[in-house]
mmCIF file of C-alpha atoms in Angstrom:
data_model
loop_
_atom_site.group_PDB
_atom_site.id
_atom_site.type_symbol
_atom_site.label_atom_id
_atom_site.label_comp_id
_atom_site.label_asym_id
_atom_site.label_seq_id
_atom_site.Cartn_x
_atom_site.Cartn_y
_atom_site.Cartn_z
ATOM 1 C CA MET X 1 189.120 88.118 174.740
ATOM 2 C CA SER X 2 186.634 91.893 173.868
ATOM 3 C CA ARG X 3 186.584 90.387 170.304
ATOM 4 C CA THR X 4 185.682 87.014 170.994
ATOM 5 C CA LEU X 5 183.020 88.687 173.271
ATOM 6 C CA GLN X 6 182.124 90.911 170.510
ATOM 7 C CA ARG X 7 182.132 88.103 168.248
ATOM 8 C CA GLN X 8 179.659 86.113 170.205
ATOM 9 C CA GLU X 9 177.296 89.285 170.963
ATOM 10 C CA ASP X 10 177.333 89.343 166.728
ATOM 11 C CA ILE X 11 175.862 86.026 166.136
ATOM 12 C CA ALA X 12 173.504 86.044 169.242
ATOM 13 C CA ARG X 13 171.831 88.701 167.992
ATOM 14 C CA ASP X 14 172.060 87.476 164.392
ATOM 15 C CA GLY X 15 169.815 84.383 165.260
ATOM 16 C CA ARG X 16 167.536 86.641 167.563
ATOM 17 C CA ALA X 17 166.953 88.733 164.154
ATOM 18 C CA LEU X 18 166.574 85.227 162.220
ATOM 19 C CA PHE X 19 163.996 83.797 164.597
ATOM 20 C CA VAL X 20 162.196 87.161 164.045
ATOM 21 C CA PHE X 21 161.980 86.871 160.363
ATOM 22 C CA LEU X 22 160.829 82.770 160.057
ATOM 23 C CA LEU X 23 158.675 83.834 162.947
ATOM 24 C CA ALA X 24 156.890 87.019 160.904
ATOM 25 C CA SER X 25 157.463 85.041 157.662
ATOM 26 C CA LEU X 26 155.251 81.861 159.361
ATOM 27 C CA LEU X 27 152.297 83.890 160.440
ATOM 28 C CA VAL X 28 151.892 85.963 157.040
ATOM 29 C CA LEU X 29 151.786 82.519 155.613
ATOM 30 C CA GLY X 30 149.180 81.725 157.945
ATOM 31 C CA ALA X 31 147.261 84.710 157.419
ATOM 32 C CA VAL X 32 147.230 83.944 153.448
ATOM 33 C CA PHE X 33 146.340 79.932 154.086
ATOM 34 C CA LEU X 34 143.024 81.367 156.265
ATOM 35 C CA LEU X 35 141.692 84.105 154.197
ATOM 36 C CA ARG X 36 142.555 83.052 150.576
ATOM 37 C CA PRO X 37 139.073 82.922 148.832
ATOM 38 C CA GLY X 38 138.459 80.429 146.362
ATOM 39 C CA TRP X 39 140.336 77.296 147.446
ATOM 40 C CA LEU X 40 137.819 74.501 147.914
ATOM 41 C CA ASP X 41 138.019 70.864 147.953
ATOM 42 C CA GLU X 42 137.877 68.788 144.919
ATOM 43 C CA PRO X 43 135.198 65.505 144.278
ATOM 44 C CA GLY X 44 136.166 62.787 147.129
ATOM 45 C CA ALA X 45 137.818 65.205 149.479
ATOM 46 C CA PRO X 46 137.233 64.872 153.049
ATOM 47 C CA SER X 47 135.235 67.237 154.721
ATOM 48 C CA THR X 48 135.721 68.401 158.456
ATOM 49 C CA GLU X 49 132.868 67.896 160.633
ATOM 50 C CA MET X 50 131.478 70.663 162.745
ATOM 51 C CA HIS X 51 128.727 70.367 165.842
ATOM 52 C CA THR X 52 126.351 73.419 164.888
ATOM 53 C CA ALA X 53 127.906 73.727 161.445
ATOM 54 C CA LYS X 54 129.179 72.181 158.667
ATOM 55 C CA ASN X 55 130.489 71.927 155.016
ATOM 56 C CA ASP X 56 130.840 70.062 152.199
ATOM 57 C CA SER X 57 132.559 71.027 148.845
ATOM 58 C CA ASP X 58 133.439 70.407 145.357
ATOM 59 C CA ALA X 59 133.197 73.599 143.827
ATOM 60 C CA GLY X 60 136.365 74.123 142.235
ATOM 61 C CA THR X 61 139.233 76.314 142.275
ATOM 62 C CA ARG X 62 139.018 78.720 139.026
ATOM 63 C CA ARG X 63 139.790 82.575 139.096
ATOM 64 C CA PRO X 64 136.961 85.207 138.003
ATOM 65 C CA GLU X 65 137.745 85.821 134.373
ATOM 66 C CA ARG X 66 137.927 89.431 134.953
ATOM 67 C CA SER X 67 138.035 92.558 136.578
ATOM 68 C CA ASP X 68 136.503 96.264 136.510
ATOM 69 C CA ALA X 69 138.342 98.790 137.239
ATOM 70 C CA ASP X 70 138.079 99.511 140.588
ATOM 71 C CA GLY X 71 139.373 96.009 141.407
ATOM 72 C CA ALA X 72 135.551 94.429 141.844
ATOM 73 C CA THR X 73 135.488 90.973 139.836
ATOM 74 C CA THR X 74 132.863 90.455 137.183
ATOM 75 C CA ARG X 75 131.473 87.578 135.163
ATOM 76 C CA THR X 76 129.097 87.196 131.850
ATOM 77 C CA LEU X 77 126.900 84.669 132.851
ATOM 78 C CA ILE X 78 124.165 84.608 129.409
ATOM 79 C CA PHE X 79 121.964 82.412 131.137
ATOM 80 C CA LYS X 80 119.512 82.271 134.083
ATOM 81 C CA PRO X 81 118.262 79.339 136.133
ATOM 82 C CA PRO X 82 114.919 77.365 136.170
ATOM 83 C CA SER X 83 112.777 78.628 138.885
ATOM 84 C CA THR X 84 110.370 77.292 141.366
ATOM 85 C CA THR X 85 106.928 78.402 142.281
ATOM 86 C CA PRO X 86 107.681 77.798 146.488
ATOM 87 C CA ALA X 87 107.873 81.626 148.053
ATOM 88 C CA MET X 88 111.452 81.907 149.574
ATOM 89 C CA ASP X 89 111.159 82.064 153.112
ATOM 90 C CA PRO X 90 112.237 85.938 155.021
ATOM 91 C CA LEU X 91 115.138 83.815 156.272
ATOM 92 C CA GLU X 92 116.216 82.207 153.377
ATOM 93 C CA LYS X 93 116.321 85.606 151.969
ATOM 94 C CA ALA X 94 118.188 87.127 154.539
ATOM 95 C CA ILE X 95 120.993 84.487 153.989
ATOM 96 C CA MET X 96 121.445 84.841 150.601
ATOM 97 C CA ASP X 97 121.581 88.660 151.514
ATOM 98 C CA GLU X 98 124.215 88.247 154.329
ATOM 99 C CA THR X 99 126.301 86.199 152.260
ATOM 100 C CA ASN X 100 126.582 88.391 149.198
ATOM 101 C CA ARG X 101 127.376 90.759 151.419
ATOM 102 C CA TYR X 102 130.309 89.411 152.674
ATOM 103 C CA ARG X 103 131.117 88.613 148.782
ATOM 104 C CA GLY X 104 131.175 91.647 148.318
ATOM 105 C CA GLN X 105 133.516 92.751 150.975
ATOM 106 C CA ALA X 106 135.899 90.608 149.224
ATOM 107 C CA ARG X 107 135.319 92.172 145.809
ATOM 108 C CA LEU X 108 133.867 88.904 144.289
ATOM 109 C CA THR X 109 130.568 88.790 142.336
ATOM 110 C CA GLU X 110 127.041 88.494 143.856
ATOM 111 C CA LEU X 111 125.787 84.963 143.536
ATOM 112 C CA SER X 112 122.625 84.901 141.780
ATOM 113 C CA PRO X 113 119.361 82.488 143.367
ATOM 114 C CA ASP X 114 118.949 78.891 141.914
ATOM 115 C CA GLY X 115 115.206 78.056 142.608
ATOM 116 C CA VAL X 116 116.117 74.301 142.097
ATOM 117 C CA LEU X 117 119.033 74.565 144.482
ATOM 118 C CA ALA X 118 117.073 76.100 146.787
ATOM 119 C CA ASP X 119 113.789 72.894 146.679
ATOM 120 C CA VAL X 120 117.121 70.864 146.839
ATOM 121 C CA ALA X 121 118.530 72.612 150.414
ATOM 122 C CA ARG X 122 114.760 72.875 151.633
ATOM 123 C CA GLN X 123 114.291 69.165 151.291
ATOM 124 C CA HIS X 124 117.307 68.438 152.878
ATOM 125 C CA SER X 125 116.839 70.502 156.139
ATOM 126 C CA ARG X 126 113.865 69.552 156.406
ATOM 127 C CA ASP X 127 115.002 65.451 156.367
ATOM 128 C CA MET X 128 117.419 66.308 159.079
ATOM 129 C CA ALA X 129 115.024 67.822 161.448
ATOM 130 C CA ASN X 130 112.013 65.080 160.467
ATOM 131 C CA ARG X 131 114.776 61.520 160.527
ATOM 132 C CA GLU X 132 116.907 63.575 163.395
ATOM 133 C CA TYR X 133 120.525 63.948 162.336
ATOM 134 C CA PHE X 134 122.968 66.882 161.447
ATOM 135 C CA ALA X 135 125.172 65.913 158.518
ATOM 136 C CA HIS X 136 126.030 66.149 154.787
ATOM 137 C CA VAL X 137 125.813 62.570 154.105
ATOM 138 C CA ASP X 138 121.861 61.029 155.096
ATOM 139 C CA PRO X 139 120.865 57.827 156.989
ATOM 140 C CA ASP X 140 120.769 56.568 153.541
ATOM 141 C CA GLY X 141 124.612 57.258 152.665
ATOM 142 C CA LYS X 142 123.677 59.886 149.939
ATOM 143 C CA SER X 143 125.928 62.762 150.029
ATOM 144 C CA HIS X 144 124.456 66.780 148.779
ATOM 145 C CA ARG X 145 126.122 66.023 144.811
ATOM 146 C CA TRP X 146 123.720 62.944 144.658
ATOM 147 C CA ARG X 147 120.984 65.174 145.702
ATOM 148 C CA VAL X 148 121.592 67.862 143.758
ATOM 149 C CA ALA X 149 121.976 65.313 140.997
ATOM 150 C CA ARG X 150 118.858 64.039 141.315
ATOM 151 C CA GLY X 151 117.143 66.929 142.483
ATOM 152 C CA HIS X 152 118.234 69.456 139.280
ATOM 153 C CA ARG X 153 118.028 68.369 135.923
ATOM 154 C CA THR X 154 119.346 70.842 134.224
ATOM 155 C CA LEU X 155 122.428 71.859 135.970
ATOM 156 C CA ILE X 156 125.864 70.940 135.328
ATOM 157 C CA GLY X 157 128.578 71.915 137.129
ATOM 158 C CA LEU X 158 129.971 72.009 140.808
ATOM 159 C CA THR X 159 128.593 72.806 144.026
ATOM 160 C CA ALA X 160 129.464 73.126 147.821
ATOM 161 C CA GLU X 161 127.245 72.780 150.800
ATOM 162 C CA ASN X 162 127.187 74.586 153.941
ATOM 163 C CA LEU X 163 124.620 73.545 157.043
ATOM 164 C CA ASP X 164 124.185 75.140 160.044
ATOM 165 C CA ARG X 165 121.702 74.785 163.010
ATOM 166 C CA GLN X 166 119.889 77.557 165.643
ATOM 167 C CA SER X 167 117.721 78.212 168.384
ATOM 168 C CA THR X 168 115.100 80.688 166.643
ATOM 169 C CA LEU X 169 113.752 81.927 170.465
ATOM 170 C CA ASP X 170 113.793 85.725 170.650
ATOM 171 C CA VAL X 171 115.587 86.141 167.552
ATOM 172 C CA SER X 172 114.247 87.953 164.363
ATOM 173 C CA ASP X 173 115.503 86.583 160.558
ATOM 174 C CA ARG X 174 117.783 89.255 159.749
ATOM 175 C CA ASP X 175 119.538 88.439 163.047
ATOM 176 C CA LEU X 176 119.404 85.055 162.853
ATOM 177 C CA ALA X 177 121.069 85.089 158.786
ATOM 178 C CA ARG X 178 123.772 87.155 160.598
ATOM 179 C CA ARG X 179 124.465 84.736 162.954
ATOM 180 C CA ILE X 180 124.573 81.484 161.103
ATOM 181 C CA VAL X 181 126.779 83.015 157.905
ATOM 182 C CA ALA X 182 129.062 84.893 160.446
ATOM 183 C CA GLY X 183 129.584 81.212 162.431
ATOM 184 C CA TRP X 184 130.325 80.093 158.248
ATOM 185 C CA MET X 185 132.565 83.186 157.885
ATOM 186 C CA GLU X 186 134.707 81.991 161.466
ATOM 187 C CA ARG X 187 135.001 78.116 160.192
ATOM 188 C CA VAL X 188 137.867 78.068 157.857
ATOM 189 C CA ARG X 189 136.287 75.446 154.883
ATOM 190 C CA GLN X 190 132.329 77.415 155.146
ATOM 191 C CA ARG X 191 134.537 80.750 154.568
ATOM 192 C CA LYS X 192 136.550 79.175 151.685
ATOM 193 C CA ASN X 193 132.947 77.995 150.045
ATOM 194 C CA ILE X 194 131.459 81.025 150.214
ATOM 195 C CA LEU X 195 134.330 82.826 148.981
ATOM 196 C CA ALA X 196 135.123 80.651 146.169
ATOM 197 C CA ALA X 197 135.644 83.086 143.360
ATOM 198 C CA ASP X 198 134.462 80.172 140.585
ATOM 199 C CA LEU X 199 130.907 80.612 142.167
ATOM 200 C CA SER X 200 128.002 81.761 140.407
ATOM 201 C CA HIS X 201 124.715 80.513 141.941
ATOM 202 C CA MET X 202 123.233 79.657 145.582
ATOM 203 C CA GLY X 203 119.960 77.768 146.662
ATOM 204 C CA VAL X 204 119.426 78.370 150.464
ATOM 205 C CA GLY X 205 116.425 76.210 152.000
ATOM 206 C CA VAL X 206 115.566 76.437 155.794
ATOM 207 C CA PHE X 207 113.152 73.977 157.960
ATOM 208 C CA ARG X 208 111.622 75.278 161.477
ATOM 209 C CA HIS X 209 111.247 72.147 163.685
ATOM 210 C CA GLY X 210 110.160 73.585 166.915
ATOM 211 C CA ASP X 211 112.112 76.192 168.252
ATOM 212 C CA ALA X 212 114.928 75.355 165.906
ATOM 213 C CA VAL X 213 115.569 76.051 162.489
ATOM 214 C CA TYR X 214 117.594 74.012 159.937
ATOM 215 C CA ALA X 215 119.515 76.038 157.181
ATOM 216 C CA THR X 216 121.135 74.213 153.969
ATOM 217 C CA GLN X 217 123.131 76.005 151.966
ATOM 218 C CA LEU X 218 123.900 75.203 148.189
ATOM 219 C CA LEU X 219 126.514 77.315 146.230
ATOM 220 C CA ALA X 220 127.047 76.263 142.711
ATOM 221 C CA SER X 221 129.939 76.934 139.967
ATOM 222 C CA VAL X 222 127.659 76.527 137.045
ATOM 223 C CA TRP X 223 129.016 75.624 133.488
ATOM 224 C CA SER X 224 125.967 75.519 131.786
ATOM 225 C CA TYR X 225 121.864 75.101 132.301
ATOM 226 C CA LEU X 226 120.243 72.533 130.031
ATOM 227 C CA ASP X 227 117.148 73.374 127.723
ATOM 228 C CA ASP X 228 115.450 70.534 128.933
ATOM 229 C CA GLU X 229 115.099 68.401 132.307
ATOM 230 C CA ILE X 230 117.016 65.124 132.160
ATOM 231 C CA PRO X 231 114.332 62.601 132.694
ATOM 232 C CA ASP X 232 114.562 60.757 135.874
ATOM 233 C CA GLU X 233 113.749 57.212 134.004
ATOM 234 C CA ILE X 234 114.477 56.141 130.101
ATOM 235 C CA GLY X 235 114.474 52.845 128.892
ATOM 236 C CA ALA X 236 117.964 51.244 127.843
ATOM 237 C CA GLY X 237 118.551 51.486 123.888
ATOM 238 C CA GLN X 238 116.105 54.633 124.115
ATOM 239 C CA SER X 239 117.460 57.925 122.905
ATOM 240 C CA LEU X 240 118.850 60.721 124.553
ATOM 241 C CA SER X 241 119.248 64.234 123.486
ATOM 242 C CA VAL X 242 121.155 67.153 125.390
ATOM 243 C CA SER X 243 121.290 70.963 124.254
ATOM 244 C CA GLY X 244 121.931 74.196 126.394
ATOM 245 C CA ARG X 245 123.441 77.289 126.913
ATOM 246 C CA MET X 246 127.263 77.641 127.761
ATOM 247 C CA ALA X 247 128.362 80.456 130.411
ATOM 248 C CA GLY X 248 130.624 83.554 129.327
ATOM 249 C CA GLY X 249 134.199 83.166 129.422
ATOM 250 C CA ARG X 250 133.718 78.960 129.988
ATOM 251 C CA PRO X 251 135.327 76.190 127.566
ATOM 252 C CA GLU X 252 133.287 74.671 124.729
ATOM 253 C CA VAL X 253 131.010 71.864 125.341
ATOM 254 C CA ALA X 254 132.806 69.148 123.567
ATOM 255 C CA ALA X 255 131.609 65.995 124.425
ATOM 256 C CA LEU X 256 128.885 64.072 126.563
ATOM 257 C CA ARG X 257 130.076 61.065 128.642
ATOM 258 C CA ILE X 258 127.353 58.619 130.564
ATOM 259 C CA VAL X 259 129.438 57.251 133.585
ATOM 260 C CA ASP X 260 128.256 55.147 136.373
ATOM 261 C CA ALA X 261 126.606 57.294 139.306
ATOM 262 C CA PRO X 262 127.684 58.776 141.401
ATOM 263 C CA TRP X 263 130.559 60.332 139.167
ATOM 264 C CA SER X 264 133.956 59.836 140.795
ATOM 265 C CA GLY X 265 135.224 63.019 139.927
ATOM 266 C CA GLU X 266 138.033 61.180 137.879
ATOM 267 C CA ALA X 267 138.546 60.914 133.566
ATOM 268 C CA GLU X 268 138.157 57.406 133.385
ATOM 269 C CA SER X 269 138.225 56.234 130.066
ATOM 270 C CA THR X 270 134.562 55.755 128.483
ATOM 271 C CA ALA X 271 132.325 56.398 125.575
ATOM 272 C CA GLU X 272 131.634 59.823 124.000
ATOM 273 C CA PHE X 273 129.195 61.456 122.227
ATOM 274 C CA PRO X 274 130.533 64.815 120.132
ATOM 275 C CA ALA X 275 128.880 68.220 120.860
ATOM 276 C CA LYS X 276 127.358 70.547 118.084
ATOM 277 C CA THR X 277 128.636 74.445 119.138
ATOM 278 C CA THR X 278 126.977 77.446 117.599
ATOM 279 C CA PRO X 279 128.533 80.995 117.713
ATOM 280 C CA ASP X 280 125.695 82.073 120.110
ATOM 281 C CA SER X 281 127.389 79.836 122.782
ATOM 282 C CA ARG X 282 124.573 76.740 122.228
ATOM 283 C CA PHE X 283 125.291 73.658 122.297
ATOM 284 C CA ALA X 284 123.479 70.650 121.163
ATOM 285 C CA ILE X 285 124.087 66.635 121.289
ATOM 286 C CA PRO X 286 122.102 64.608 118.679
ATOM 287 C CA ASP X 287 119.922 61.723 119.772
ATOM 288 C CA ARG X 288 122.321 58.908 121.340
ATOM 289 C CA PRO X 289 121.444 55.408 122.496
ATOM 290 C CA THR X 290 121.467 55.279 126.480
ATOM 291 C CA PRO X 291 123.566 52.432 127.525
ATOM 292 C CA GLN X 292 122.428 49.228 129.566
ATOM 293 C CA PRO X 293 120.360 49.217 132.468
ATOM 294 C CA GLY X 294 122.162 51.001 135.625
ATOM 295 C CA THR X 295 122.576 54.459 137.496
ATOM 296 C CA ARG X 296 123.829 56.172 135.482
ATOM 297 C CA GLN X 297 125.003 60.195 135.407
ATOM 298 C CA LEU X 298 126.024 62.604 132.657
ATOM 299 C CA VAL X 299 128.854 64.415 132.658
ATOM 300 C CA LEU X 300 130.080 66.835 130.022
ATOM 301 C CA ARG X 301 133.241 67.529 128.946
ATOM 302 C CA PHE X 302 134.749 71.335 127.960
ATOM 303 C CA GLY X 303 137.527 72.117 125.919
ATOM 304 C CA SER X 304 138.453 71.854 122.231
ATOM 305 C CA SER X 305 140.693 68.723 122.388
ATOM 306 C CA LEU X 306 141.757 65.675 124.671
ATOM 307 C CA ARG X 307 144.919 66.376 123.227
ATOM 308 C CA SER X 308 145.726 68.511 124.776
ATOM 309 C CA GLY X 309 146.061 66.795 128.501
ATOM 310 C CA ARG X 310 143.318 69.050 130.166
ATOM 311 C CA VAL X 311 140.328 67.576 130.062
ATOM 312 C CA VAL X 312 137.477 69.836 131.851
ATOM 313 C CA LEU X 313 134.315 67.568 133.337
ATOM 314 C CA ARG X 314 131.378 68.986 134.836
ATOM 315 C CA PRO X 315 128.854 66.365 136.429
ATOM 316 C CA GLY X 316 125.163 66.746 135.802
ATOM 317 C CA PRO X 317 121.999 64.969 136.346
ATOM 318 C CA ILE X 318 121.618 61.425 137.397
ATOM 319 C CA VAL X 319 119.457 59.403 135.594
ATOM 320 C CA GLU X 320 118.003 55.493 136.126
ATOM 321 C CA VAL X 321 118.172 53.244 133.217
ATOM 322 C CA ARG X 322 115.993 50.621 133.034
#
């Protein structure tokens, strides 16, 4: 009888230990899921809607190329983004600084400012205030991907977007920036956007409307900047040439595709125009005739061969073919 009771006690003790082990494992996995940086959604993935802060992303999930001895990640970027003339609002600068502060705490590279991205972000903030909505998709059905492809005529890469709307009463720009970025960091998907390891550039645009301020943050994983702006419109059959410089650590540009806009994110079959590359990380696609009339988007394919099975495509500007 005593042996039976002892065996029952042993089984109960073992069951409690197993329960504690499983519970601890679930807690650890949950913490890794919530805190792991660099996990962003691919194109077309649904986004979580928030009341006062929102995010939308397609910026990819590559890991940093290398690390310094102290563990801080680095990336060699051999190009600078184009700049624009409007002066940066102090709140925009404070939001950028605060974002980079969080990235520094996570030992991630500091994001460089992109003036054209900032212009696109300002226009969206202004549009939300003027047309009284708060969303990534505007009343015309256009997302941040469309706005970037329309507004940034040289960027090749993936982007993510965070939004916020705050009251500006009795709050300094520095405190307001801290409140905005802290709010993003408290939300899973916005945090993942900010802490994505593959990011390289950022543009912030704010618009003050009465006692409220609208803030749009565009985060970019830039694979190339083109030498010349792609025209907004071009005649069918006219020649189009593309050249630029590749970012350090990226695969070489292999070819240009011109697809129906907006690009779906899929590797759909389409004609390709091969690129010529040089040892100094430059590429060029000679004059090529444009397709039939319609709304088209430039997409660059990176990598040495389609036979490898790994097709890396990155979108660029949208152009109207008339």
